[in-house]
Amino acid sequence: MGRKPCCSKEGLNKGAWTAKEDMLLTEYIKEHGEGTGWRSLPKKAGLLRCGKSCRLRWVNYLKPGLKRGSFTSEEDDLIVRLYNLLGSRWSLIAGRIHGRTDNDIKNYWNTHLLKKLKAEGNEPRRHESLAKQTRRRTNASSQNNKKTKEKKKKGKIENGSNIEEREQVAKKTEEQWHMQDAVQAVSPNNHNFTSSSSSQDGTSNAASTSEVNLEENDSIGIYEKFQVIDELLLDDNCLLPINQCIEFNTESHMMLKEIYEEYFKLVS
DNA sequence: AACATTGACAACCGCGTATTA
DNA sequence: GTAATACGCGGTTGTCAATGT
């Protein structure tokens, strides 16, 4: 069962790559291509490195077409805009900037751009760490699985039944992630979005309220307001389409739509 | 000249997801 | 269906050169 054991790191080189190692790796990939499996590559290429290290060296340094040297102001601008839209999804950002790797951009962001933006007083809002987001999604999905299992146990969901309900939940969950990403693109100083929840303690239940009023409410910060929406959307008791659960005012709705569209253009 | 600090970036680590047996 | 492993990604650390004291 399962795969062969992972490579032992004993006796393998670590740290900076030598010119000889670079040459061996480059020659091997030129001859055999990239898709032959990183794990077995070092042995075949005569390298005392783990596959992970080889992949990183190739992708970030040796791969043809990589740009070296300083970033242009156009690249700076693009990185900032993409960060505002996508957060620290460096691989996605790198995908939009020809010749730059995710590692390049990440380093450049942390050592140059962030300082530059801070100095200009344009410090970007810190996005929730992806690890945290992932944990939240995993928890949500595992909780949903738990609930589904419990319902199955109780006979509430039978084969072939409640398909519509489950589709709605799935669709709603997907919409929630898109919504969350779009909302994160908004600058902290931008208060054009106005929202409030019918429940101030954040434990809204859309199934019972069926409507969330998103009018102005200064007592809750904009991100806290959207947090409420997040929670609402995570609640699989809410089986209504999102536009029936939440009402945006026209201005907010248009802005969200614009960001949402740009986000998808960038991602696709 | 010697040491400390800072900046830049290459490389590693750990985690989540995809894939495979 | 499950467990084990490979892969890819973001976050962090390590290292070395440049600069300051």
Short mmCIF file of C-alpha atoms (C1' of nucleotides) in Angstrom, two decimals:
data_model
loop_
_atom_site.label_atom_id
_atom_site.label_comp_id
_atom_site.label_asym_id
_atom_site.label_seq_id
_atom_site.Cartn_x
_atom_site.Cartn_y
_atom_site.Cartn_z
CA MET A 1 0.00 0.00 0.00
CA GLY A 2 1.13 3.54 -0.66
CA ARG A 3 4.27 4.70 -2.34
CA LYS A 4 7.91 3.96 -1.74
CA PRO A 5 9.54 5.74 1.23
CA CYS A 6 10.48 9.33 0.73
CA CYS A 7 14.16 10.18 0.06
CA SER A 8 16.41 10.05 3.09
CA LYS A 9 18.18 13.33 3.58
CA GLU A 10 21.23 11.66 5.06
CA GLY A 11 24.36 12.21 3.01
CA LEU A 12 22.69 14.80 0.81
CA ASN A 13 24.10 18.24 0.12
CA LYS A 14 22.40 21.28 1.57
CA GLY A 15 22.92 24.99 1.17
CA ALA A 16 24.21 26.90 -1.82
CA TRP A 17 24.43 25.13 -5.14
CA THR A 18 27.78 24.80 -6.90
CA ALA A 19 28.31 25.52 -10.59
CA LYS A 20 28.84 21.81 -11.16
CA GLU A 21 25.52 20.91 -9.55
CA ASP A 22 23.77 23.55 -11.62
CA MET A 23 25.31 22.13 -14.75
CA LEU A 24 24.32 18.55 -13.92
CA LEU A 25 20.74 19.59 -13.21
CA THR A 26 20.46 21.75 -16.32
CA GLU A 27 21.93 19.08 -18.57
CA TYR A 28 19.61 16.43 -17.20
CA ILE A 29 16.47 18.52 -17.60
CA LYS A 30 17.49 19.65 -21.08
CA GLU A 31 17.81 16.01 -22.07
CA HIS A 32 14.83 14.50 -20.27
CA GLY A 33 12.47 17.38 -19.61
CA GLU A 34 10.86 18.48 -16.37
CA GLY A 35 8.06 16.00 -16.07
CA THR A 36 10.05 12.90 -15.18
CA GLY A 37 9.53 13.09 -11.41
CA TRP A 38 11.58 15.25 -9.11
CA ARG A 39 12.12 12.54 -6.56
CA SER A 40 14.08 10.26 -8.85
CA LEU A 41 15.82 13.07 -10.70
CA PRO A 42 18.82 13.66 -8.36
CA LYS A 43 19.94 10.04 -8.53
CA LYS A 44 19.56 9.86 -12.30
CA ALA A 45 21.33 13.21 -12.75
CA GLY A 46 24.15 12.29 -10.39
CA LEU A 47 23.24 14.88 -7.78
CA LEU A 48 23.49 14.52 -4.01
CA ARG A 49 20.37 16.60 -3.43
CA CYS A 50 16.79 15.85 -2.57
CA GLY A 51 14.22 16.22 -5.34
CA LYS A 52 12.56 19.11 -3.62
CA SER A 53 15.80 21.06 -3.60
CA CYS A 54 16.37 20.31 -7.31
CA ARG A 55 12.92 21.49 -8.23
CA LEU A 56 13.39 24.73 -6.34
CA ARG A 57 16.78 25.41 -7.89
CA TRP A 58 15.44 24.78 -11.37
CA VAL A 59 12.21 26.72 -11.00
CA ASN A 60 13.72 29.73 -9.25
CA TYR A 61 17.13 30.00 -10.79
CA LEU A 62 18.07 27.77 -13.70
CA LYS A 63 14.93 27.64 -15.78
CA PRO A 64 15.40 29.47 -19.09
CA GLY A 65 13.51 32.71 -19.57
CA LEU A 66 13.82 33.95 -16.01
CA LYS A 67 14.45 37.65 -15.64
CA ARG A 68 17.24 38.74 -13.35
CA GLY A 69 17.89 42.18 -12.00
CA SER A 70 15.72 44.95 -10.71
CA PHE A 71 11.99 45.22 -11.13
CA THR A 72 10.54 47.93 -13.35
CA SER A 73 7.99 50.45 -12.08
CA GLU A 74 5.36 48.72 -14.25
CA GLU A 75 6.14 45.44 -12.51
CA ASP A 76 5.97 47.18 -9.13
CA ASP A 77 2.57 48.57 -9.96
CA LEU A 78 1.27 45.26 -11.20
CA ILE A 79 2.51 43.42 -8.11
CA VAL A 80 0.84 45.91 -5.78
CA ARG A 81 -2.45 45.67 -7.64
CA LEU A 82 -2.33 41.91 -7.77
CA TYR A 83 -1.46 41.73 -4.08
CA ASN A 84 -4.48 43.88 -3.27
CA LEU A 85 -6.63 41.52 -5.28
CA LEU A 86 -5.13 38.17 -4.45
CA GLY A 87 -3.18 38.55 -1.24
CA SER A 88 -0.04 36.49 -0.83
CA ARG A 89 -0.88 34.03 -3.57
CA TRP A 90 2.62 34.48 -4.95
CA SER A 91 2.39 31.72 -7.52
CA LEU A 92 -0.75 33.30 -8.97
CA ILE A 93 0.89 36.70 -9.02
CA ALA A 94 4.03 35.26 -10.61
CA GLY A 95 1.84 33.71 -13.26
CA ARG A 96 0.85 37.21 -14.36
CA ILE A 97 4.39 38.61 -14.49
CA HIS A 98 6.50 37.15 -17.23
CA GLY A 99 9.96 35.93 -16.25
CA ARG A 100 9.52 36.35 -12.50
CA THR A 101 9.11 33.51 -10.03
CA ASP A 102 6.93 33.37 -6.96
CA ASN A 103 10.06 33.35 -4.79
CA ASP A 104 11.43 36.42 -6.59
CA ILE A 105 8.23 38.34 -6.13
CA LYS A 106 7.80 37.26 -2.52
CA ASN A 107 11.35 38.39 -1.68
CA TYR A 108 10.94 41.62 -3.58
CA TRP A 109 7.65 42.33 -1.84
CA ASN A 110 9.08 41.73 1.63
CA THR A 111 12.35 43.59 1.11
CA HIS A 112 11.38 46.46 -1.20
CA LEU A 113 7.75 47.02 -1.99
CA LEU A 114 6.34 46.76 1.50
CA LYS A 115 8.84 49.33 2.79
CA LYS A 116 8.21 51.58 -0.18
CA LEU A 117 4.45 51.47 0.32
CA LYS A 118 4.79 52.08 4.04
CA ALA A 119 7.01 55.09 3.39
CA GLU A 120 4.40 56.46 1.00
CA GLY A 121 1.69 55.85 3.57
CA ASN A 122 0.00 53.31 1.29
CA GLU A 123 0.59 50.27 3.40
CA PRO A 124 -1.62 47.52 2.06
CA ARG A 125 -4.07 45.83 4.35
CA ARG A 126 -2.56 42.66 5.68
CA HIS A 127 -4.46 39.74 4.23
CA GLU A 128 -5.39 36.88 6.48
CA SER A 129 -2.63 34.31 6.22
CA LEU A 130 -3.36 31.61 3.72
CA ALA A 131 -2.61 28.96 6.31
CA LYS A 132 -5.30 30.45 8.53
CA GLN A 133 -7.73 30.65 5.63
CA THR A 134 -6.99 27.06 4.69
CA ARG A 135 -7.55 25.90 8.25
CA ARG A 136 -10.84 27.76 8.34
CA ARG A 137 -11.92 26.20 5.05
CA THR A 138 -10.80 22.77 6.16
CA ASN A 139 -12.67 23.14 9.44
CA ALA A 140 -15.75 24.39 7.64
CA SER A 141 -15.67 21.57 5.16
CA SER A 142 -14.99 18.94 7.80
CA GLN A 143 -17.83 20.35 9.87
CA ASN A 144 -20.06 20.18 6.82
CA ASN A 145 -18.95 16.59 6.29
CA LYS A 146 -19.70 15.82 9.92
CA LYS A 147 -23.16 17.36 9.63
CA THR A 148 -23.82 15.47 6.39
CA LYS A 149 -22.72 12.21 7.98
CA GLU A 150 -24.95 12.87 10.98
CA LYS A 151 -27.88 13.65 8.71
CA LYS A 152 -27.22 10.48 6.75
CA LYS A 153 -27.09 8.55 9.99
CA LYS A 154 -30.44 10.01 10.99
CA GLY A 155 -31.80 9.15 7.56
CA LYS A 156 -32.32 12.77 6.61
CA ILE A 157 -30.24 12.36 3.48
CA GLU A 158 -30.84 9.31 1.41
CA ASN A 159 -29.36 8.31 -1.88
CA GLY A 160 -30.86 10.37 -4.66
CA SER A 161 -32.71 12.72 -2.35
CA ASN A 162 -31.97 16.29 -1.27
CA ILE A 163 -29.72 16.73 -4.29
CA GLU A 164 -31.02 20.22 -4.84
CA GLU A 165 -30.28 21.13 -1.25
CA ARG A 166 -26.72 19.86 -1.45
CA GLU A 167 -26.13 21.63 -4.74
CA GLN A 168 -27.27 24.87 -3.16
CA VAL A 169 -24.89 24.41 -0.26
CA ALA A 170 -22.00 23.64 -2.59
CA LYS A 171 -22.77 26.64 -4.77
CA LYS A 172 -23.13 28.88 -1.76
CA THR A 173 -19.77 27.73 -0.35
CA GLU A 174 -18.06 28.44 -3.64
CA GLU A 175 -19.66 31.85 -3.85
CA GLN A 176 -18.43 32.55 -0.35
CA TRP A 177 -14.79 32.02 -1.27
CA HIS A 178 -15.10 34.25 -4.31
CA MET A 179 -16.82 36.87 -2.23
CA GLN A 180 -14.16 36.70 0.46
CA ASP A 181 -11.37 37.12 -2.07
CA ALA A 182 -13.09 40.02 -3.75
CA VAL A 183 -13.73 41.75 -0.47
CA GLN A 184 -10.07 41.42 0.49
CA ALA A 185 -9.14 43.45 -2.57
CA VAL A 186 -10.73 46.56 -1.14
CA SER A 187 -8.44 49.05 0.52
CA PRO A 188 -8.95 49.56 4.27
CA ASN A 189 -9.62 53.22 3.63
CA ASN A 190 -12.37 52.49 1.20
CA HIS A 191 -15.67 52.64 3.00
CA ASN A 192 -17.91 52.56 0.00
CA PHE A 193 -19.05 49.14 1.06
CA THR A 194 -21.66 49.41 3.70
CA SER A 195 -23.06 46.51 5.53
CA SER A 196 -24.50 45.42 8.82
CA SER A 197 -25.85 42.23 10.17
CA SER A 198 -29.16 41.57 11.77
CA SER A 199 -27.19 39.83 14.46
CA GLN A 200 -24.54 41.81 16.29
CA ASP A 201 -22.94 38.83 17.97
CA GLY A 202 -21.89 37.36 14.64
CA THR A 203 -23.97 34.25 15.08
CA SER A 204 -26.42 35.03 12.38
CA ASN A 205 -28.66 32.34 11.12
CA ALA A 206 -29.94 33.11 7.67
CA ALA A 207 -32.37 30.25 7.67
CA SER A 208 -34.30 31.96 10.39
CA THR A 209 -33.72 35.58 9.39
CA SER A 210 -33.72 34.94 5.63
CA GLU A 211 -32.50 38.48 5.09
CA VAL A 212 -29.48 40.49 6.21
CA ASN A 213 -29.70 44.22 6.09
CA LEU A 214 -26.47 45.73 4.81
CA GLU A 215 -27.10 49.34 5.55
CA GLU A 216 -24.52 51.60 7.10
CA ASN A 217 -23.50 50.77 10.63
CA ASP A 218 -20.42 52.53 11.92
CA SER A 219 -20.18 50.44 15.06
CA ILE A 220 -18.82 47.51 13.07
CA GLY A 221 -15.70 47.73 10.89
CA ILE A 222 -16.06 46.89 7.22
CA TYR A 223 -14.09 43.65 7.53
CA GLU A 224 -15.99 42.59 10.62
CA LYS A 225 -19.17 43.16 8.63
CA PHE A 226 -17.95 40.87 5.92
CA GLN A 227 -16.83 38.41 8.56
CA VAL A 228 -20.48 38.16 9.46
CA ILE A 229 -21.25 37.38 5.84
CA ASP A 230 -18.51 34.74 5.85
CA GLU A 231 -20.07 33.06 8.84
CA LEU A 232 -23.50 33.32 7.36
CA LEU A 233 -22.30 31.68 4.19
CA LEU A 234 -20.52 28.94 6.09
CA ASP A 235 -23.76 28.06 7.82
CA ASP A 236 -25.22 25.26 5.78
CA ASN A 237 -28.62 25.95 7.28
CA CYS A 238 -28.75 28.90 4.92
CA LEU A 239 -30.15 27.34 1.82
CA LEU A 240 -31.22 30.54 0.14
CA PRO A 241 -29.30 31.93 -2.82
CA ILE A 242 -26.80 34.52 -1.67
CA ASN A 243 -28.66 37.45 -3.22
CA GLN A 244 -31.68 36.57 -1.10
CA CYS A 245 -29.63 36.35 2.07
CA ILE A 246 -27.81 39.63 1.58
CA GLU A 247 -28.83 42.94 0.15
CA PHE A 248 -26.14 45.26 -1.14
CA ASN A 249 -26.86 48.84 -1.90
CA THR A 250 -26.33 49.64 -5.58
CA GLU A 251 -22.98 51.38 -5.21
CA SER A 252 -21.51 48.59 -3.11
CA HIS A 253 -22.88 45.97 -5.38
CA MET A 254 -21.36 47.54 -8.47
CA MET A 255 -17.95 47.86 -6.86
CA LEU A 256 -18.00 44.30 -5.66
CA LYS A 257 -19.03 43.21 -9.13
CA GLU A 258 -16.12 45.10 -10.69
CA ILE A 259 -13.58 43.61 -8.29
CA TYR A 260 -15.08 40.20 -8.71
CA GLU A 261 -14.80 40.46 -12.50
CA GLU A 262 -11.24 41.71 -12.39
CA TYR A 263 -10.32 38.96 -9.98
CA PHE A 264 -11.65 36.30 -12.31
CA LYS A 265 -9.94 37.87 -15.28
CA LEU A 266 -6.67 37.67 -13.38
CA VAL A 267 -7.13 34.16 -12.13
CA SER A 268 -8.39 32.64 -15.34
"C1'" DA B 1 40.95 47.96 10.34
"C1'" DA B 2 37.53 45.66 13.00
"C1'" DC B 3 33.17 44.90 14.29
"C1'" DA B 4 28.04 45.55 14.02
"C1'" DT B 5 24.05 46.24 11.40
"C1'" DT B 6 21.27 46.04 7.40
"C1'" DG B 7 19.68 44.45 2.93
"C1'" DA B 8 19.01 41.09 -0.52
"C1'" DC B 9 17.96 36.80 -1.99
"C1'" DA B 10 18.73 31.75 -2.12
"C1'" DA B 11 17.31 27.86 0.13
"C1'" DC B 12 14.85 25.23 3.55
"C1'" DC B 13 10.74 23.77 6.24
"C1'" DG B 14 6.18 22.48 7.10
"C1'" DC B 15 1.66 22.03 5.60
"C1'" DG B 16 -2.28 20.95 2.49
"C1'" DT B 17 -3.59 18.66 -1.64
"C1'" DA B 18 -3.13 15.33 -5.33
"C1'" DT B 19 -1.83 10.97 -6.62
"C1'" DT B 20 -0.84 6.24 -6.24
"C1'" DA B 21 -0.74 1.42 -4.56
"C1'" DG C 1 -11.97 3.34 0.60
"C1'" DT C 2 -7.76 4.06 2.89
"C1'" DA C 3 -3.05 4.95 3.88
"C1'" DA C 4 1.27 6.47 2.28
"C1'" DT C 5 3.89 9.29 -0.53
"C1'" DA C 6 4.99 13.08 -3.99
"C1'" DC C 7 4.31 17.60 -5.22
"C1'" DG C 8 3.62 22.50 -4.89
"C1'" DC C 9 3.05 26.46 -2.24
"C1'" DG C 10 3.69 30.13 1.28
"C1'" DG C 11 6.29 31.35 5.28
"C1'" DT C 12 10.63 31.56 7.37
"C1'" DT C 13 15.52 31.21 8.00
"C1'" DG C 14 20.41 31.36 6.70
"C1'" DT C 15 24.11 33.38 4.40
"C1'" DC C 16 26.84 36.73 2.39
"C1'" DA C 17 27.89 41.29 0.66
"C1'" DA C 18 27.43 46.18 1.42
"C1'" DT C 19 27.31 49.87 4.46
"C1'" DG C 20 27.76 52.28 8.81
"C1'" DT C 21 30.11 53.21 13.22
#
